[in-house]
Coordinates of C-alpha atoms and ligand atoms in Angstrom, one line a residue:
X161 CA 0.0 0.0 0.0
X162 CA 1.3 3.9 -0.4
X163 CA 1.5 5.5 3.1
X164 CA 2.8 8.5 4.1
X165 CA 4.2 8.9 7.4
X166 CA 4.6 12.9 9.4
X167 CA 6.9 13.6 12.0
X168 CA 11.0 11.9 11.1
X169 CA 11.6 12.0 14.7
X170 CA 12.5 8.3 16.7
X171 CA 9.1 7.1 16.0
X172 CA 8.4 8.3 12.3
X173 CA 11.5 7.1 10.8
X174 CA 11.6 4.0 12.6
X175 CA 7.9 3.4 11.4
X176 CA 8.7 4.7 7.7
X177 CA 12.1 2.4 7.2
X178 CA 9.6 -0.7 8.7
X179 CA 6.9 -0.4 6.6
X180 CA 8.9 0.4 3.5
X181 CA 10.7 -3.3 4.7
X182 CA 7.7 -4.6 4.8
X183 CA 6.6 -4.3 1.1
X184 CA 4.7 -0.8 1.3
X185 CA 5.1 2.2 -0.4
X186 CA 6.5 5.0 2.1
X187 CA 7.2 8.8 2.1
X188 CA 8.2 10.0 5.1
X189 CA 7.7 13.9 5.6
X190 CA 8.9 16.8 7.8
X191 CA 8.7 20.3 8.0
X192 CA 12.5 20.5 8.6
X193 CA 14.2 20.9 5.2
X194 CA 17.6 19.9 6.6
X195 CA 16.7 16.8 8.7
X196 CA 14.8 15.4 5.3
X197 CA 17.9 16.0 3.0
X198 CA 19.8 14.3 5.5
X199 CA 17.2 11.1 5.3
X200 CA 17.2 11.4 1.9
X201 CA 21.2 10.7 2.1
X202 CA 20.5 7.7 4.1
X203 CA 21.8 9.4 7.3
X204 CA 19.8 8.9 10.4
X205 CA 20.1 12.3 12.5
X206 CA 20.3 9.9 16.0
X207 CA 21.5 6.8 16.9
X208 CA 19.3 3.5 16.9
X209 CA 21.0 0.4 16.4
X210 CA 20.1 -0.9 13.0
X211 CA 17.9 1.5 11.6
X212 CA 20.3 3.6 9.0
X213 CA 20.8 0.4 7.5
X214 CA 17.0 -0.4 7.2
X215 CA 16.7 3.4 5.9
X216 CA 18.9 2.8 3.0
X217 CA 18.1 -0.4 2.1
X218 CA 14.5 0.7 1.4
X219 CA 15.7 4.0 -0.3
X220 CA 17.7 1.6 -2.8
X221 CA 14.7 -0.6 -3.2
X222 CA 13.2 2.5 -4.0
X223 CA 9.9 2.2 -1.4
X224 CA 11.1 4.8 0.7
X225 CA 11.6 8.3 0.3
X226 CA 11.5 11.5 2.2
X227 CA 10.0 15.3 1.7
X228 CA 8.5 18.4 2.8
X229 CA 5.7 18.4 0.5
X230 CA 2.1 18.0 1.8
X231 CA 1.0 18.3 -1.7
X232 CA 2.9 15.2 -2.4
X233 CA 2.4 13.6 0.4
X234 CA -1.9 13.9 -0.2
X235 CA -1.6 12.9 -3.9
X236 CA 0.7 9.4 -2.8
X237 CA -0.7 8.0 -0.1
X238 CA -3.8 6.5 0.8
X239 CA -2.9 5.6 4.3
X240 CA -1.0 8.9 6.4
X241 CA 0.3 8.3 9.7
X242 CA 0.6 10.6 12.5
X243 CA 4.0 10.1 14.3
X244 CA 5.1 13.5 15.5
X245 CA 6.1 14.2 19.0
X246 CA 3.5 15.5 22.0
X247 CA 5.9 17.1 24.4
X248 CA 5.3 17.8 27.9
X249 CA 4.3 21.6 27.9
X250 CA 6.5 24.1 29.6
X251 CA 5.2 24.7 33.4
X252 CA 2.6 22.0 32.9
X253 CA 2.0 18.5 33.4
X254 CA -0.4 17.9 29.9
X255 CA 0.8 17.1 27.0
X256 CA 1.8 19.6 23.8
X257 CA -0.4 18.6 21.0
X258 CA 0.9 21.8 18.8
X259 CA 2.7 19.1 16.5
X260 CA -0.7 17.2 15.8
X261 CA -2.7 19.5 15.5
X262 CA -0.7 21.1 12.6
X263 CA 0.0 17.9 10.7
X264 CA -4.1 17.7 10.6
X265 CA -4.6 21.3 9.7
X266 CA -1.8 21.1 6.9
X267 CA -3.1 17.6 6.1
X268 CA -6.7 17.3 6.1
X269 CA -7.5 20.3 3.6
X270 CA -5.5 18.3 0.9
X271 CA -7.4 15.1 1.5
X272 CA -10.1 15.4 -1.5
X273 CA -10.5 10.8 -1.7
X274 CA -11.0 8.3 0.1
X275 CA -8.3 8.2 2.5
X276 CA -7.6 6.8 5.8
X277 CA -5.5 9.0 9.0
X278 CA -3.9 7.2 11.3
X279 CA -2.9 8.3 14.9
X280 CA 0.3 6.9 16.0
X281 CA 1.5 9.4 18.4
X282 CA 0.9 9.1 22.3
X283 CA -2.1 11.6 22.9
X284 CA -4.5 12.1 26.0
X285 CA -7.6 10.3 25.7
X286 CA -10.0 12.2 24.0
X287 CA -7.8 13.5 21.5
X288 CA -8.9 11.2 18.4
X289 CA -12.6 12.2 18.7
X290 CA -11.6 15.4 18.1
X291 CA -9.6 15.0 14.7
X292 CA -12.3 12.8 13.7
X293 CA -14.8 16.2 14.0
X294 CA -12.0 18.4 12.5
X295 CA -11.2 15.9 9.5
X296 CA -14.7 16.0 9.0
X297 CA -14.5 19.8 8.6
X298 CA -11.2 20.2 7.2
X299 CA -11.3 17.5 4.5
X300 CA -12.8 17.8 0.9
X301 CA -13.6 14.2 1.0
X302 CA -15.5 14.5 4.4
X303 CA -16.9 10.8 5.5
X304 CA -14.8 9.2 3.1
X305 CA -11.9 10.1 5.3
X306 CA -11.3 8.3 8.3
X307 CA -9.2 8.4 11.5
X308 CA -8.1 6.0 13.2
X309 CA -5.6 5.4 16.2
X310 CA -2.8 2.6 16.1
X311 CA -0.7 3.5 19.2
X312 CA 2.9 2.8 19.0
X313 CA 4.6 0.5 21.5
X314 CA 8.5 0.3 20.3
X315 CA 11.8 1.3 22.9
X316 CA 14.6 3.6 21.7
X317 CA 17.3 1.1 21.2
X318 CA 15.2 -1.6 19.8
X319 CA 12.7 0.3 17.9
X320 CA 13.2 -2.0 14.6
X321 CA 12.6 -5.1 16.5
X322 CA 9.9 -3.7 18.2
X323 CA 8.0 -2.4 15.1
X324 CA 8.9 -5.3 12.8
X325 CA 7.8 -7.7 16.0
X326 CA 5.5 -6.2 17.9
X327 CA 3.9 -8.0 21.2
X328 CA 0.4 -6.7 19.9
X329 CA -0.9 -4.5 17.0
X330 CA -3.8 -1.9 18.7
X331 CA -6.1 -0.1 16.1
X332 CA -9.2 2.2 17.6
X333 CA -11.7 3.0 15.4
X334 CA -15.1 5.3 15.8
X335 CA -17.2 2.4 14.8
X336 CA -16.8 -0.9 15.1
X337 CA -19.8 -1.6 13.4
X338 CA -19.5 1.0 10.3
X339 CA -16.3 2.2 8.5
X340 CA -13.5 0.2 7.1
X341 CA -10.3 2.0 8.8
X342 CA -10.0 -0.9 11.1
X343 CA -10.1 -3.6 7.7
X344 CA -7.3 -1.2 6.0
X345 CA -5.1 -1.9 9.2
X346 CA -5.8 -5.4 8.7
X347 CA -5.2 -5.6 5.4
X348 CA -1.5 -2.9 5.8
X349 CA -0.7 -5.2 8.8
X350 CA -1.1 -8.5 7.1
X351 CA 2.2 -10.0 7.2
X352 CA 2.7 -9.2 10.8
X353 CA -0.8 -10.5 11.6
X354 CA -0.2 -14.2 9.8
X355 CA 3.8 -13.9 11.7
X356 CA 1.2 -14.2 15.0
X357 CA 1.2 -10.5 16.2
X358 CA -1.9 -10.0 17.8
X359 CA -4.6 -7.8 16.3
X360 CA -6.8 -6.1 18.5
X361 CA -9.6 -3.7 17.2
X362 CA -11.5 -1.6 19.7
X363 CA -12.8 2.4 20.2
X364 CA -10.6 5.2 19.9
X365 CA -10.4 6.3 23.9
X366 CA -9.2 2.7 24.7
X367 CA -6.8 2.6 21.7
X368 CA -5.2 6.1 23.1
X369 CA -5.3 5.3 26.8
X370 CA -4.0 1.8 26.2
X371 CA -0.6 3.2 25.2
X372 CA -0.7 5.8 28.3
X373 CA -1.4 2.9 30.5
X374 CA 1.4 1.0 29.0
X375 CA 3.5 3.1 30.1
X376 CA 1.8 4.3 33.8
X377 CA 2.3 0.4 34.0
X378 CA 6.0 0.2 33.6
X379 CA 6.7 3.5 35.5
X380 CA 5.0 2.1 38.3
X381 CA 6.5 -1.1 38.0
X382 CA 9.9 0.4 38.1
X383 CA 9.0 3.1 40.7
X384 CA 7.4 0.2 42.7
X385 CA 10.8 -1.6 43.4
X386 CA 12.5 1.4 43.8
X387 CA 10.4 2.4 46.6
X388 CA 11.4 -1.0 48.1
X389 CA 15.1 -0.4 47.4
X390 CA 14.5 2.3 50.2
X391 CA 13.1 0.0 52.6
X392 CA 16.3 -2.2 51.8
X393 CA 18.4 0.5 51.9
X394 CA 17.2 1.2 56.0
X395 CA 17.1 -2.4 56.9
X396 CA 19.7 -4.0 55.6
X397 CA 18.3 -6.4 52.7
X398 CA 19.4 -6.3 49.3
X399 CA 17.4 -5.3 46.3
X400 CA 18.5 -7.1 43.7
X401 CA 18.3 -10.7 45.1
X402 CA 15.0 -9.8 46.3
X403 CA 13.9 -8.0 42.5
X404 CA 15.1 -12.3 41.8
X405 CA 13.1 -13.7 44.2
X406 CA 10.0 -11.8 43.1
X407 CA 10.7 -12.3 39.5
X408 CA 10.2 -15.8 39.6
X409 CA 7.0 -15.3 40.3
X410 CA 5.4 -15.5 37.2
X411 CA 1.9 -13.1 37.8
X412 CA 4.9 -10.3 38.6
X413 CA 7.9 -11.4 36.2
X414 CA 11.5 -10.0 36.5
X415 CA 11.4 -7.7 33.6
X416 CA 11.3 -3.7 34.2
X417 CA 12.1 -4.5 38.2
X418 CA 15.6 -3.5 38.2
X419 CA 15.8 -0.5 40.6
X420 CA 18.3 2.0 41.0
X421 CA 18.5 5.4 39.0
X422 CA 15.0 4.9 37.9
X423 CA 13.3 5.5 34.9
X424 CA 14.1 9.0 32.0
X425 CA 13.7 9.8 28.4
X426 CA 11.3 11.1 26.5
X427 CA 8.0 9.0 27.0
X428 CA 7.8 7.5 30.5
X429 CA 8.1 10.5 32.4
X430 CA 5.7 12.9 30.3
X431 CA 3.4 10.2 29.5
X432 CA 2.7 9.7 33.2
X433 CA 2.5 13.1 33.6
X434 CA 0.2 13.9 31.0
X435 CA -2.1 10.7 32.1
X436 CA -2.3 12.9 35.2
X437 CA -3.4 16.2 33.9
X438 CA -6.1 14.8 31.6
X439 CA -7.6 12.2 34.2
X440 CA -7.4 15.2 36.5
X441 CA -9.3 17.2 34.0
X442 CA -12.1 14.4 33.0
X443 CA -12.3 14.4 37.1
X444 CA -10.7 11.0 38.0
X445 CA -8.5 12.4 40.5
X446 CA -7.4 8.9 42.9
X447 CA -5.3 7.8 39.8
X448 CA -3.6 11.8 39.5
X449 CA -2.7 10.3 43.8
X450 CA -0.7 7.0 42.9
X451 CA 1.3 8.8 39.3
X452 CA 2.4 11.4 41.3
X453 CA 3.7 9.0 43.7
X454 CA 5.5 7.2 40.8
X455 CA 7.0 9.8 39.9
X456 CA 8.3 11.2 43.4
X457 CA 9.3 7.9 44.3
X458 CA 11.6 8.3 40.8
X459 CA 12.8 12.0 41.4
X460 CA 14.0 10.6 44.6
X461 CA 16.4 8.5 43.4
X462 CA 18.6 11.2 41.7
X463 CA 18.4 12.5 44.8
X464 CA 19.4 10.1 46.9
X465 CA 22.7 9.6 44.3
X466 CA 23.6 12.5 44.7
X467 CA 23.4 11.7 48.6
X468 CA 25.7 8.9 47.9
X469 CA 28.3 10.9 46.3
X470 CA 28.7 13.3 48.6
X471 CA 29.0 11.1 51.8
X472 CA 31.2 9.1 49.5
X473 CA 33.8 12.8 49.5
X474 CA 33.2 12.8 52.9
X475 CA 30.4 15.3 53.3
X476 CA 30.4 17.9 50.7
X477 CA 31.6 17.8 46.5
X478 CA 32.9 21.5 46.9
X479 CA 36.0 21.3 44.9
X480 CA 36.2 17.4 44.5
X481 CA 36.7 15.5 41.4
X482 CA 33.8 12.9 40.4
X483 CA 34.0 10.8 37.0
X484 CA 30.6 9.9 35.9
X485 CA 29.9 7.0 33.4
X486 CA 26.9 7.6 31.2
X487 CA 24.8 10.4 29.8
X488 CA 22.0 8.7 27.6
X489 CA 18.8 8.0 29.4
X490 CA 19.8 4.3 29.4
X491 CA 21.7 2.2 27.2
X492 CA 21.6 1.5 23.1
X493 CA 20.4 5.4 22.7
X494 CA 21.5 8.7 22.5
X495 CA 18.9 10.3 24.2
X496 CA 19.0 12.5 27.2
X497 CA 16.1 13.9 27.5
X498 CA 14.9 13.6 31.1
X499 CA 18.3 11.2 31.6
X500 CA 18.7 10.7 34.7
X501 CA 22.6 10.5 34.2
X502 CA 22.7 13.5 33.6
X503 CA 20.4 15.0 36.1
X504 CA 22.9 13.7 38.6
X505 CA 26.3 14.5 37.1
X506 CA 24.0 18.5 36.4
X507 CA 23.3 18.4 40.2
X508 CA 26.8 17.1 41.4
X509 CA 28.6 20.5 39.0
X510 CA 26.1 22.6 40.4
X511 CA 27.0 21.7 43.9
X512 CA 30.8 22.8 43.1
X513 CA 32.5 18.9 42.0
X514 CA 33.9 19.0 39.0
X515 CA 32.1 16.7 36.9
X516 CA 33.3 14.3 34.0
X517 CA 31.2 12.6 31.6
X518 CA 31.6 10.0 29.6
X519 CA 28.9 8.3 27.0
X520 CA 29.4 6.0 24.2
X521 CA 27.3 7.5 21.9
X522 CA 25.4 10.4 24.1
X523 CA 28.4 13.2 24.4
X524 CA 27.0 15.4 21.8
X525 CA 23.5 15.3 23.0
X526 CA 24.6 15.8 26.4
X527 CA 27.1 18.7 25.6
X528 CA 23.6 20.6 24.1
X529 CA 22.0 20.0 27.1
X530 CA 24.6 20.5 29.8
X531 CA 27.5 22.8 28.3
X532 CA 29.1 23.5 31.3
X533 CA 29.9 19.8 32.4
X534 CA 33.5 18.6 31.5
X535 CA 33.4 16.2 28.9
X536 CA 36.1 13.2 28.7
X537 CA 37.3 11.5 25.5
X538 CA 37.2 7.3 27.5
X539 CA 35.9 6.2 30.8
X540 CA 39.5 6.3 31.9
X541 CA 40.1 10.1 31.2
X542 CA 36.5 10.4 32.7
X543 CA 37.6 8.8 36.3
X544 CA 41.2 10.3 36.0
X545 CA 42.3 11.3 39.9
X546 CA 38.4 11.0 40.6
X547 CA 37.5 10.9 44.5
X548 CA 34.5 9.1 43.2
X549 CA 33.1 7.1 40.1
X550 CA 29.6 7.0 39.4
X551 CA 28.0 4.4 36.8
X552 CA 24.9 5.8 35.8
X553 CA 24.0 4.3 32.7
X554 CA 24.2 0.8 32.5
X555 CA 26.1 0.6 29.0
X556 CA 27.9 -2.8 28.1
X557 CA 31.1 -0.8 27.9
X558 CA 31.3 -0.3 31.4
X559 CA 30.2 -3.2 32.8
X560 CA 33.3 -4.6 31.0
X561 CA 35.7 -2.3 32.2
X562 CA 38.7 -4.1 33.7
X563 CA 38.5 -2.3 37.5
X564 CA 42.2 -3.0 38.4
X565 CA 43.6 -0.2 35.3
X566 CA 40.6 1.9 36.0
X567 CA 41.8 1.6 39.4
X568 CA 45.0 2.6 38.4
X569 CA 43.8 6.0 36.8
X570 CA 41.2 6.9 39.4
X571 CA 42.0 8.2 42.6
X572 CA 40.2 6.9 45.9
X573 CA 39.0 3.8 44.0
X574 CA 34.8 4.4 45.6
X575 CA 32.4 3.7 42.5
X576 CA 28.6 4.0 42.7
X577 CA 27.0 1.7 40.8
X578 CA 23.9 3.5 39.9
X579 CA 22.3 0.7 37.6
X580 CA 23.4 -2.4 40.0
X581 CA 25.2 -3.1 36.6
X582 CA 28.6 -4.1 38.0
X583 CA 30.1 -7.5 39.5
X584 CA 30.9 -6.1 43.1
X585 CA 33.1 -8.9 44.0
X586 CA 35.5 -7.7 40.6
X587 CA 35.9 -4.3 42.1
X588 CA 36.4 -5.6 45.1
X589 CA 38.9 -7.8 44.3
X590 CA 40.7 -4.8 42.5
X591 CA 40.5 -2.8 46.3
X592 CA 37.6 -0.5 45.4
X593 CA 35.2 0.6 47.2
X594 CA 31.6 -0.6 45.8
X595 CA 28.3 1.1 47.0
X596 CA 25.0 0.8 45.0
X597 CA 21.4 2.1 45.5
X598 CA 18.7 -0.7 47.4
X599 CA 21.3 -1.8 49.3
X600 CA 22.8 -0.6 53.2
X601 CA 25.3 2.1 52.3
Ligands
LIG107 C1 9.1 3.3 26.7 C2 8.2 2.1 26.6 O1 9.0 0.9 27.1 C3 7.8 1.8 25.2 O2 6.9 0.6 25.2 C4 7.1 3.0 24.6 O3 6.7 2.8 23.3 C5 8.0 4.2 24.7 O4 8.4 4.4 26.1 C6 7.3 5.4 24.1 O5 6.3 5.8 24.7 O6 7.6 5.8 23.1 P1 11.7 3.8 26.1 O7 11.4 5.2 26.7 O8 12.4 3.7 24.9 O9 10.3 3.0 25.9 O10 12.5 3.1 27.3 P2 12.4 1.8 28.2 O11 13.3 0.8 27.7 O12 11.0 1.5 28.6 O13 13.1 2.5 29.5 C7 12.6 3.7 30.1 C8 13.4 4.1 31.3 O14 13.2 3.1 32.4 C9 14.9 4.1 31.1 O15 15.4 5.2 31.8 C10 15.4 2.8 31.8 O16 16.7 2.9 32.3 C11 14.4 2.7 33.0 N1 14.2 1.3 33.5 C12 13.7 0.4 32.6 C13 14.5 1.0 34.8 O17 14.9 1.9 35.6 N2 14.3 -0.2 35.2 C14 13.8 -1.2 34.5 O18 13.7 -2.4 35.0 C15 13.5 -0.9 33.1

């Protein structure tokens, strides 16, 4: 089928490249001249393992291309998809939906057949019933365009797996009885349906709040053991063994239960707050109680790192060296929005240490953000004459690094494991120090 996909962002290009691998027609289309001439190249303007080489494989195959053109983009496509971002606003807790709202107004005007809009950004409930009365207004073809919403599911990192093999395919439509949006996504999904992906068609407000539960679910499970990594913090029990122990129970499961810097990037944080502000504004206020709670509980953790660090300099960071390993929110991405890495190392500068980073793939990213940080070329010029070495993103990288050389380089030999990523009894054994959240410091 011809789609088109708006927004070239994580979620756009990731979606474009897979749908162009899986046999369909795809332009992908931005309002940023500069980002689309650097797709067109082939070059993928962030880092996501596996995905460049997706983008040009389809370009040569000649199913994918990129533009600005909306013009284009109308005439192509029978299918458009919605993937730009929805921000957290500034000074608020809801969600920016600037970015959707102008792909529809840009969009819908130009829409004069049968065509079919599908939502894959994360929105507030509510949202889709809206666009489907605006389409309506907007659209030459009126009826005979529909809106759908097919939330999208995929992790930074492994965003081609993710989209080529999804756990489930979701598609809301405004009537289940009438319409054939939710046959279209059938029939665009069909190789991933007869691979065994479920399919699940329901209304629009469930297809929207399924993905903000999602991830209110994961937050909370990770906030959940977190908050229990401060009971074993006080008395003495260890957090990981017991994250073990619960996993192999299978109605909880081990996955998303490892504790320790908690949870960043671009989706969990805002998505729980923005589940907040619009079930606080549709008036179901005990659910705004227990995200807010999830979040605290996460906040905290910086917090308490930074706690860490300075009784690790004995008190106070006023002048003191600290080496800190990682920038990106969490390993296999460049991303640092809302990283908690660097929320730390920001906190640790701003408190007089002076702070340096290392990231395998972050540093430019981080640099935007956080100028003022020092910025190391290794992990060893990072921890060079440090008092203290924090780990803060679990990257494979450092949980390979040989502690004895480090060792050598550093200077008290204290690391904080900040991602209970690092064999204890190896830095041990090398005369270091080890300290690590969720456990008695
Ligand atoms: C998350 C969801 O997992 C995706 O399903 C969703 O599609 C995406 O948001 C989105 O809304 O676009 P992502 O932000 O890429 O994906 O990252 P995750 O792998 O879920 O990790 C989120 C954060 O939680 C990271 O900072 C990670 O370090 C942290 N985390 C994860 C933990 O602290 N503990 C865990 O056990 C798991």
């Amino acid at each position: 089928m011809r789609c088109a996909v708006f927004g070239t962002g994580y979620l756009g290009v990731t979606h474009a490249a897979c749908m162009a691998e899986l046999g369909h027609e795809v332009i992908g289309v931005d309002i940023d001249a500069g980002k689309v001439a650097k797709l067109e190249a082939g070059e993928v303007p962030f880092y996501e393992p596996g995905l460049a080489e997706l983008v040009r494989r389809n370009i040569d195959a000649g199913r994918l291309s990129f533009g600005t053109s909306y013009d284009a983009a109308a005439v192509f496509a029978d299918v458009h998809f919605i993937a730009v971002g929805t921000p957290q606003k500034h000074g608020e807790y809801a969600a920016d939906l600037r970015y959707v709202h102008a792909v529809v107004e840009e969009l819908a005007p130009r829409l004069d057949r049968p065509a079919l809009v599908v939502g894959k950004s994360t929105v507030p409930v509510g949202t889709a019933a809206g666009l489907v009365e605006r389409v309506r207004v907007l659209a030459p073809a009126g009826r005979d365009v529909e809106v759908v919403w097919n939330p999208e599911f995929l992790r930074e990192g492994l965003a081609v797996r993710d989209t080529l093999s999804p756990d489930r395919l979701v598609v809301g439509v405004e009537n289940r009885d009438g319409g054939r949006g939710g046959d279209t996504m059938r029939e665009f999904y069909t190789d991933l349906i007869s691979d065994g992906v479920p399919f699940v068609v329901t209304d629009l407000a469930t297809a929207e709040l399924a993905k903000s539960a999602a991830n209110a679910f994961l937050a909370t499970k990770i906030s959940f053991i977190n908050a229990i990594s401060e009971v074993c913090e006080v008395a003495d029990a260890d957090a990981v063994a017991l994250a073990d122990i619960l996993g192999h129970d299978t109605r909880i499961g081990r996955r998303y239960l490892d504790g320790g810097l908690g949870f960043g990037g671009g989706c969990l944080p805002k998505d729980i707050r923005a589940l907040m502000a619009r079930a606080g504004e549709l008036g179901a206020n005990q659910v705004v109680h227990l995200l807010r709670e999830v979040d605290s509980i996460n906040m905290r953790r910086r917090t308490r790192m930074v706690e860490l660090a300075r009784a690790a300099c004995g008190g106070s960071v006023l002048g003191v060296r600290i080496g800190v390993l990682g920038a990106a929110f969490k390993p296999g991405s460049d991303d640092v929005r809302d990283s908690p890495a660097l929320n730390v190392a920001g906190q640790l500068h701003l408190e007089g240490a002076t702070v340096s980073v290392f990231d395998p793939q972050a540093m430019d990213n981080a640099r935007t953000v956080f100028p003022t940080l020092r910025y190391a070329t290794d992990p060893v010029d990072a921890c060079r004459r440090a008092a203290v070495v924090l780990v803060l993103t679990e990257w494979p990288e450092f949980r390979e690094l040989d502690p004895v050389s480090l060792g050598d380089a550093a200077g008290d030999r204290v690391v904080l494991d900040g991602r209970n990523c690092l064999d204890r009894s190896v830095w041990e054994d090398a005369h270091w120090r080890y300290v690590r959240l969720g456990t008695a410091a």
